[in-house]
């Protein structure tokens, strides 16, 4: 499993320890979850992005208030399709809009006034979530004190998140901050009106393009009551009762295992890790949950019904996608979640990369891919260009930042960050996933481009 240094990284040789080719004869994991080398054109986000953009943002009936310059708030609006069923969510952007005067004299008064004004404009909000940005960390506003004062005034919870962007090495720390803050301040503060022996939480599911709406009915059909989804389409009122569940299942195991572990440590609630993508992995997840609750027969019944619905479509897509080579570059878990999906469609992952993966993520990637697969931690922009040129995959699955780079290089692309036309989770989501891969790779435009350019793209 040799470590390699791309040609573009000659000026920053430190990158060599982050890039390797899998070999079953060696046991090496790429360096990860460490500070980016200065001068490296990283694709990473910040702690604020992980806290606000990933974990806190999907809560549908809270005022999501960014305490910082307007630029930070701008990049939280409409950028990720965490769908919900109410108008407050994602339609509005709240910011204190700090300016140079606030940097000099402090932003405490502006934050307090912004909380009060936001609530007056949207009195049906269940909570106000306040996110600190880099500037706040530098000027030293006391978020805890300001939020407590505002909470007494408006009568609902006002929760500060100390997620200044410069903290940690990537957005990953922001996930942890959000998990711990919500656990400390919200979980366990109220008991559910009714409990059943089949209460379960789905943790780390953010309803991207409706994923949660594709997953929850599967458990409903098994006779399981989903108490809380953390945090896709979640009401703030869903969070205080999470401790009452009999089981937690964890989908995104990078951003939300923290709260599952904290609930287990304090309340004794066990958790199991699941993958709710594709036929094989979704079926395994249902069987695991069925075994825990003693509902194995119901689980198998649901699996049989759902797989029968989609098998003909999946076989058709498999016939069109078999043998295609894929480069996948995701935040972390989907880089290994989706390897099995591609295999179910007869495709092969030849490059796997993550933005903020930890050792556990790379261990799972290495377990799933074949020898010779390139594995990259936190790739920079020049590396992406060089890898795409060298490997010429049939498909590049990544985020919006890489979309037009891929198109310019003549390589079909699918947005794996917030999807093309999801949901992608569950059984019906797998059909959507396969359809979007097929559309991207087999679209007639590529044949026209090749003919016009006379190239073998």
Coordinates of C-alpha atoms in Angstrom, one line a residue:
X1 CA 0.0 0.0 0.0
X2 CA 2.6 2.6 -1.1
X3 CA 2.3 6.2 -0.3
X4 CA 2.6 8.5 -3.3
X5 CA 3.2 12.1 -4.0
X6 CA 1.4 13.6 -7.1
X7 CA 3.5 15.8 -9.4
X8 CA 1.4 18.9 -8.4
X9 CA 2.4 18.4 -4.8
X10 CA 6.2 18.6 -5.2
X11 CA 6.2 22.0 -3.4
X12 CA 4.3 20.5 -0.4
X13 CA 5.8 17.0 0.1
X14 CA 3.8 16.7 3.3
X15 CA 0.9 15.6 1.2
X16 CA 2.6 12.3 0.5
X17 CA 1.4 10.7 3.8
X18 CA -2.2 11.5 2.8
X19 CA -2.3 9.6 -0.4
X20 CA -1.9 5.8 -1.0
X21 CA -2.7 2.9 -3.2
X22 CA -4.4 0.0 -1.5
X23 CA -2.4 -3.2 -1.2
X24 CA -3.6 -6.1 0.9
X25 CA 0.1 -6.8 1.7
X26 CA 0.4 -3.7 3.8
X27 CA -1.5 -2.1 6.6
X28 CA -1.4 1.6 6.2
X29 CA -4.0 4.3 6.7
X30 CA -3.5 7.8 5.2
X31 CA -2.8 10.6 7.5
X32 CA -6.1 12.3 8.3
X33 CA -7.9 14.7 10.6
X34 CA -4.9 16.9 11.0
X35 CA -4.2 20.5 10.2
X36 CA -4.0 21.4 6.5
X37 CA -0.5 22.3 5.3
X38 CA -0.3 26.1 4.7
X39 CA -0.5 26.7 0.9
X40 CA -2.5 23.5 0.3
X41 CA -5.7 24.5 -1.7
X42 CA -7.9 22.4 0.6
X43 CA -11.6 21.8 -0.1
X44 CA -12.4 21.5 3.6
X45 CA -15.0 23.6 5.4
X46 CA -14.8 25.1 8.9
X47 CA -16.3 24.2 12.3
X48 CA -19.1 26.7 11.8
X49 CA -20.0 24.9 8.6
X50 CA -20.2 21.5 10.3
X51 CA -22.2 22.8 13.2
X52 CA -24.7 25.1 11.4
X53 CA -24.7 23.6 8.0
X54 CA -24.8 19.9 8.8
X55 CA -26.2 19.2 12.3
X56 CA -28.1 22.2 13.5
X57 CA -29.4 23.6 10.2
X58 CA -31.9 20.8 9.4
X59 CA -34.0 21.6 12.6
X60 CA -37.1 23.0 10.9
X61 CA -38.8 25.2 13.4
X62 CA -35.9 27.0 15.0
X63 CA -34.6 30.4 14.1
X64 CA -31.1 29.7 12.8
X65 CA -29.2 32.9 13.8
X66 CA -25.6 33.4 12.5
X67 CA -23.6 35.8 14.8
X68 CA -21.0 37.2 12.5
X69 CA -20.4 39.0 9.2
X70 CA -23.1 38.6 6.5
X71 CA -20.8 36.5 4.3
X72 CA -20.9 33.6 6.8
X73 CA -24.7 33.7 6.8
X74 CA -25.0 33.9 3.0
X75 CA -23.3 30.6 2.6
X76 CA -25.8 28.9 4.9
X77 CA -28.8 29.8 2.8
X78 CA -30.2 27.3 0.2
X79 CA -26.9 25.5 -0.2
X80 CA -27.9 22.0 1.0
X81 CA -31.3 20.4 0.3
X82 CA -32.2 19.4 3.9
X83 CA -35.9 19.3 3.1
X84 CA -38.7 20.0 5.6
X85 CA -42.4 20.3 5.7
X86 CA -42.7 23.9 7.0
X87 CA -42.2 27.3 5.5
X88 CA -39.8 28.7 8.2
X89 CA -37.1 26.3 7.3
X90 CA -34.5 27.2 4.6
X91 CA -36.7 30.1 3.4
X92 CA -35.1 32.7 5.6
X93 CA -31.6 33.6 6.5
X94 CA -30.9 35.2 9.9
X95 CA -27.7 37.1 10.7
X96 CA -26.4 39.8 13.1
X97 CA -24.4 41.2 10.2
X98 CA -21.4 42.3 12.2
X99 CA -19.4 45.2 10.8
X100 CA -16.1 46.9 11.6
X101 CA -17.7 48.9 14.4
X102 CA -18.8 45.7 16.1
X103 CA -15.3 44.3 15.8
X104 CA -14.0 47.3 17.7
X105 CA -16.8 47.9 20.2
X106 CA -18.3 44.4 20.5
X107 CA -21.4 42.7 19.1
X108 CA -23.3 41.8 22.3
X109 CA -26.0 44.4 21.9
X110 CA -26.5 43.6 18.3
X111 CA -26.9 39.9 19.1
X112 CA -29.4 40.6 21.8
X113 CA -31.5 42.9 19.6
X114 CA -31.3 40.4 16.7
X115 CA -32.6 37.5 18.9
X116 CA -35.6 39.6 20.1
X117 CA -36.4 41.0 16.7
X118 CA -36.2 37.6 15.0
X119 CA -38.6 36.1 17.5
X120 CA -41.0 39.0 17.1
X121 CA -41.0 38.4 13.4
X122 CA -41.4 34.6 13.8
X123 CA -43.2 34.0 17.1
X124 CA -44.1 30.4 16.2
X125 CA -40.4 29.4 16.3
X126 CA -39.7 26.8 19.0
X127 CA -36.1 27.9 19.7
X128 CA -33.4 30.2 18.6
X129 CA -30.0 28.6 17.7
X130 CA -27.1 31.1 17.7
X131 CA -23.9 30.1 15.9
X132 CA -20.6 31.9 16.6
X133 CA -18.3 32.6 13.7
X134 CA -14.6 33.5 13.6
X135 CA -15.1 37.2 14.3
X136 CA -17.0 36.4 17.5
X137 CA -14.2 34.2 18.8
X138 CA -11.8 37.1 18.2
X139 CA -13.8 39.9 19.8
X140 CA -14.9 37.8 22.8
X141 CA -18.7 38.3 22.9
X142 CA -20.2 36.3 25.9
X143 CA -22.7 34.2 24.0
X144 CA -23.9 32.3 27.0
X145 CA -24.8 35.4 29.0
X146 CA -26.5 37.1 26.0
X147 CA -28.5 34.1 25.2
X148 CA -29.7 33.6 28.8
X149 CA -30.8 37.2 29.0
X150 CA -32.7 36.9 25.7
X151 CA -34.2 33.6 26.7
X152 CA -35.8 35.2 29.8
X153 CA -37.2 37.9 27.5
X154 CA -38.8 35.8 24.8
X155 CA -39.7 32.6 26.8
X156 CA -38.2 30.0 24.5
X157 CA -34.8 28.3 24.5
X158 CA -31.9 30.3 23.0
X159 CA -28.9 28.1 22.5
X160 CA -25.4 29.3 21.7
X161 CA -23.0 27.2 19.7
X162 CA -19.3 28.1 20.2
X163 CA -18.4 26.9 16.7
X164 CA -16.0 29.6 15.6
X165 CA -14.7 28.6 12.2
X166 CA -11.0 28.6 13.1
X167 CA -11.5 25.9 15.7
X168 CA -10.3 22.4 14.8
X169 CA -8.9 21.2 11.5
X170 CA -12.2 20.9 9.5
X171 CA -15.9 21.0 9.7
X172 CA -15.7 17.7 11.7
X173 CA -15.2 19.6 15.0
X174 CA -18.4 21.5 14.3
X175 CA -20.3 18.3 14.2
X176 CA -19.0 17.4 17.7
X177 CA -19.8 20.9 19.0
X178 CA -23.4 20.7 17.8
X179 CA -23.8 17.2 19.2
X180 CA -22.5 18.0 22.6
X181 CA -24.4 21.3 22.9
X182 CA -27.7 19.8 22.0
X183 CA -27.1 16.9 24.3
X184 CA -26.1 19.1 27.2
X185 CA -28.9 21.7 26.8
X186 CA -31.8 19.8 25.2
X187 CA -31.8 16.0 25.3
X188 CA -33.5 14.6 28.5
X189 CA -35.2 17.9 29.4
X190 CA -38.7 16.5 28.8
X191 CA -40.3 13.1 28.9
X192 CA -42.5 11.9 26.0
X193 CA -46.3 11.8 26.6
X194 CA -46.4 8.1 25.5
X195 CA -43.7 5.5 25.2
X196 CA -43.8 2.1 23.5
X197 CA -41.5 -1.0 23.6
X198 CA -40.6 -0.2 19.9
X199 CA -39.4 3.5 20.2
X200 CA -36.3 4.2 18.2
X201 CA -34.2 7.3 17.1
X202 CA -32.6 7.6 13.7
X203 CA -29.4 9.6 14.3
X204 CA -27.3 11.2 11.6
X205 CA -30.1 11.4 9.0
X206 CA -30.5 14.9 7.6
X207 CA -33.3 14.4 5.1
X208 CA -31.2 15.5 2.1
X209 CA -33.6 15.7 -0.8
X210 CA -36.1 13.6 1.2
X211 CA -33.9 10.7 2.4
X212 CA -35.7 10.6 5.8
X213 CA -39.0 10.4 4.1
X214 CA -37.8 7.3 2.2
X215 CA -36.3 5.6 5.3
X216 CA -39.0 6.2 8.0
X217 CA -41.8 4.3 6.3
X218 CA -39.7 1.2 6.2
X219 CA -39.5 1.2 10.0
X220 CA -43.2 2.2 10.3
X221 CA -44.0 -0.9 8.3
X222 CA -42.1 -3.1 10.7
X223 CA -44.1 -1.7 13.7
X224 CA -41.4 0.5 15.0
X225 CA -42.1 4.1 16.2
X226 CA -39.5 6.6 15.2
X227 CA -39.3 8.9 18.1
X228 CA -36.8 11.4 16.7
X229 CA -34.8 11.9 13.5
X230 CA -31.6 13.7 14.4
X231 CA -31.9 16.2 12.7
X232 CA -33.6 15.9 9.3
X233 CA -37.0 17.5 9.2
X234 CA -36.9 17.5 13.1
X235 CA -38.9 19.8 15.2
X236 CA -37.0 21.2 18.1
X237 CA -39.6 19.6 20.3
X238 CA -38.5 16.2 19.0
X239 CA -35.0 16.5 20.6
X240 CA -35.7 16.7 24.4
X241 CA -37.3 13.2 24.4
X242 CA -34.4 11.4 22.5
X243 CA -33.3 9.7 25.7
X244 CA -36.5 7.7 26.0
X245 CA -35.9 5.6 22.9
X246 CA -35.0 1.9 23.3
X247 CA -32.5 2.0 20.5
X248 CA -30.5 4.5 18.4
X249 CA -29.4 3.7 14.9
X250 CA -26.7 5.8 13.4
X251 CA -26.6 6.6 9.7
X252 CA -23.9 9.3 9.3
X253 CA -21.2 7.8 11.6
X254 CA -18.9 10.8 11.3
X255 CA -21.2 13.6 12.3
X256 CA -23.5 12.0 14.9
X257 CA -22.0 9.0 16.6
X258 CA -21.0 11.5 19.3
X259 CA -24.6 12.0 20.6
X260 CA -25.4 8.3 20.3
X261 CA -22.5 7.6 22.5
X262 CA -23.4 10.3 25.0
X263 CA -27.0 9.0 25.2
X264 CA -25.7 5.5 25.8
X265 CA -23.2 6.6 28.5
X266 CA -25.8 8.6 30.4
X267 CA -29.1 6.7 29.8
X268 CA -27.9 3.3 28.8
X269 CA -29.6 3.4 25.4
X270 CA -27.7 1.1 23.0
X271 CA -26.9 2.1 19.4
X272 CA -26.0 0.3 16.2
X273 CA -24.4 1.6 13.1
X274 CA -26.3 1.2 9.9
X275 CA -26.1 2.0 6.2
X276 CA -29.4 2.8 4.7
X277 CA -28.3 3.0 1.0
X278 CA -28.7 0.3 -1.5
X279 CA -30.6 -3.0 -1.4
X280 CA -27.9 -5.0 0.4
X281 CA -27.0 -2.6 3.1
X282 CA -30.6 -1.3 3.7
X283 CA -31.8 -4.9 4.1
X284 CA -29.0 -5.6 6.6
X285 CA -30.0 -2.6 8.6
X286 CA -33.6 -3.7 8.8
X287 CA -32.6 -7.2 9.8
X288 CA -30.3 -5.8 12.6
X289 CA -33.1 -3.5 13.9
X290 CA -35.6 -6.4 13.6
X291 CA -33.4 -8.7 15.6
X292 CA -33.0 -6.1 18.4
X293 CA -36.8 -5.6 18.8
X294 CA -37.7 -9.2 18.1
X295 CA -39.3 -8.3 14.8
X296 CA -37.3 -10.5 12.5
X297 CA -40.3 -11.8 10.6
X298 CA -41.7 -8.3 10.0
X299 CA -38.3 -7.1 8.8
X300 CA -38.0 -9.9 6.3
X301 CA -41.5 -9.2 5.1
X302 CA -40.7 -5.6 4.4
X303 CA -37.4 -6.5 2.8
X304 CA -39.2 -9.0 0.5
X305 CA -41.9 -6.4 -0.5
X306 CA -39.5 -3.6 -1.2
X307 CA -36.8 -5.5 -3.1
X308 CA -39.4 -7.1 -5.3
X309 CA -40.6 -3.6 -6.3
X310 CA -37.2 -2.3 -7.4
X311 CA -35.3 -5.4 -8.6
X312 CA -36.4 -5.1 -12.3
X313 CA -35.4 -1.5 -12.5
X314 CA -32.1 -2.1 -10.8
X315 CA -31.3 -4.9 -13.2
X316 CA -32.0 -2.7 -16.1
X317 CA -29.7 0.0 -14.8
X318 CA -27.0 -2.5 -13.9
X319 CA -27.0 -3.7 -17.5
X320 CA -26.2 -0.1 -18.6
X321 CA -23.7 0.7 -15.8
X322 CA -21.8 -2.5 -15.4
X323 CA -18.0 -2.1 -15.8
X324 CA -18.0 1.7 -15.4
X325 CA -15.2 3.1 -13.2
X326 CA -16.0 5.7 -10.6
X327 CA -14.1 8.3 -8.6
X328 CA -16.0 9.2 -5.4
X329 CA -15.1 12.2 -3.2
X330 CA -17.4 12.9 -0.3
X331 CA -17.3 14.4 3.2
X332 CA -16.5 11.1 4.8
X333 CA -19.1 8.3 5.4
X334 CA -20.7 8.4 2.0
X335 CA -17.3 7.7 0.5
X336 CA -17.5 4.2 2.0
X337 CA -21.3 3.9 2.3
X338 CA -21.6 4.1 -1.4
X339 CA -18.9 1.7 -2.5
X340 CA -21.4 -1.2 -2.0
X341 CA -24.0 0.7 -4.0
X342 CA -21.7 1.0 -7.0
X343 CA -20.8 -2.7 -6.7
X344 CA -24.5 -3.6 -6.7
X345 CA -24.7 -1.7 -10.0
X346 CA -21.7 -3.5 -11.4
X347 CA -19.5 -0.5 -11.1
X348 CA -16.0 -0.2 -9.7
X349 CA -14.6 2.5 -7.4
X350 CA -11.0 3.3 -8.6
X351 CA -10.5 6.4 -6.5
X352 CA -12.0 7.1 -3.0
X353 CA -11.4 10.4 -1.2
X354 CA -12.9 12.3 1.7
X355 CA -12.7 15.9 2.9
X356 CA -12.7 15.3 6.6
X357 CA -12.5 11.6 7.2
X358 CA -11.0 10.1 10.4
X359 CA -9.1 6.8 10.7
X360 CA -12.4 4.8 11.1
X361 CA -13.6 6.1 7.8
X362 CA -10.4 5.2 5.9
X363 CA -10.4 1.8 7.6
X364 CA -13.9 1.1 6.1
X365 CA -12.9 2.4 2.7
X366 CA -9.8 0.1 2.7
X367 CA -11.9 -2.8 3.7
X368 CA -14.4 -2.2 0.8
X369 CA -12.2 -1.4 -2.2
X370 CA -9.9 -3.6 -4.3
X371 CA -6.1 -3.6 -4.4
X372 CA -4.9 -0.8 -6.6
X373 CA -7.5 1.7 -5.6
X374 CA -6.3 5.2 -5.0
X375 CA -7.3 6.6 -1.5
X376 CA -6.9 10.3 -0.8
X377 CA -7.4 12.3 2.3
X378 CA -8.4 16.0 1.9
X379 CA -7.5 16.3 -1.7
X380 CA -6.7 19.8 -3.0
X381 CA -7.8 21.3 -6.3
X382 CA -4.6 20.6 -8.3
X383 CA -4.6 17.0 -7.1
X384 CA -8.2 16.5 -8.3
X385 CA -7.2 17.7 -11.7
X386 CA -4.2 15.4 -11.9
X387 CA -6.1 12.4 -10.6
X388 CA -8.9 12.9 -13.1
X389 CA -6.4 13.2 -15.9
X390 CA -4.5 10.1 -14.9
X391 CA -7.4 7.8 -14.0
X392 CA -10.0 9.1 -16.5
X393 CA -13.0 7.6 -14.6
X394 CA -16.3 7.1 -16.3
X395 CA -18.0 9.1 -13.5
X396 CA -17.0 11.6 -10.8
X397 CA -19.3 11.7 -7.8
X398 CA -18.5 14.7 -5.6
X399 CA -19.9 18.1 -4.4
X400 CA -20.9 21.2 -6.2
X401 CA -17.4 22.8 -6.0
X402 CA -16.1 20.1 -8.3
X403 CA -19.0 19.9 -10.8
X404 CA -17.7 22.3 -13.5
X405 CA -14.1 21.1 -13.1
X406 CA -15.4 17.6 -14.0
X407 CA -17.5 18.9 -17.0
X408 CA -14.5 20.9 -18.3
X409 CA -12.5 17.8 -18.3
X410 CA -15.2 15.9 -20.2
X411 CA -16.0 13.6 -17.3
X412 CA -19.6 12.9 -16.3
X413 CA -20.5 14.1 -12.9
X414 CA -23.1 13.5 -10.2
X415 CA -23.6 15.7 -7.1
X416 CA -23.3 13.4 -4.2
X417 CA -23.4 16.2 -1.6
X418 CA -27.0 17.2 -2.0
X419 CA -28.0 14.9 -4.9
X420 CA -29.3 15.5 -8.4
X421 CA -32.9 14.2 -8.0
X422 CA -33.1 12.3 -4.7
X423 CA -33.8 10.9 -2.3
X424 CA -31.0 8.3 -2.6
X425 CA -31.6 6.4 0.7
X426 CA -33.6 3.3 1.1
X427 CA -35.0 1.1 -1.6
X428 CA -36.8 3.6 -3.8
X429 CA -33.8 6.0 -3.2
X430 CA -31.5 3.3 -4.7
X431 CA -33.5 3.5 -7.9
X432 CA -33.1 7.3 -8.0
X433 CA -29.3 6.8 -7.4
X434 CA -29.0 4.3 -10.2
X435 CA -31.1 6.5 -12.6
X436 CA -28.9 9.6 -11.9
X437 CA -25.7 7.5 -12.5
X438 CA -27.1 6.3 -15.8
X439 CA -28.2 9.7 -16.9
X440 CA -24.8 11.2 -16.1
X441 CA -22.8 8.5 -17.9
X442 CA -25.0 7.6 -20.8
X443 CA -26.3 11.1 -21.7
X444 CA -26.2 11.6 -25.5
X445 CA -24.3 14.9 -25.0
X446 CA -21.0 13.0 -24.3
X447 CA -21.2 11.3 -27.6
X448 CA -21.7 14.6 -29.4
X449 CA -18.8 16.2 -27.5
X450 CA -16.5 13.3 -28.4
X451 CA -17.5 13.4 -32.1
X452 CA -17.1 17.2 -32.2
X453 CA -13.7 17.1 -30.5
X454 CA -12.4 14.0 -32.2
X455 CA -11.1 12.9 -28.9
X456 CA -11.5 9.7 -26.9
X457 CA -13.0 11.4 -23.9

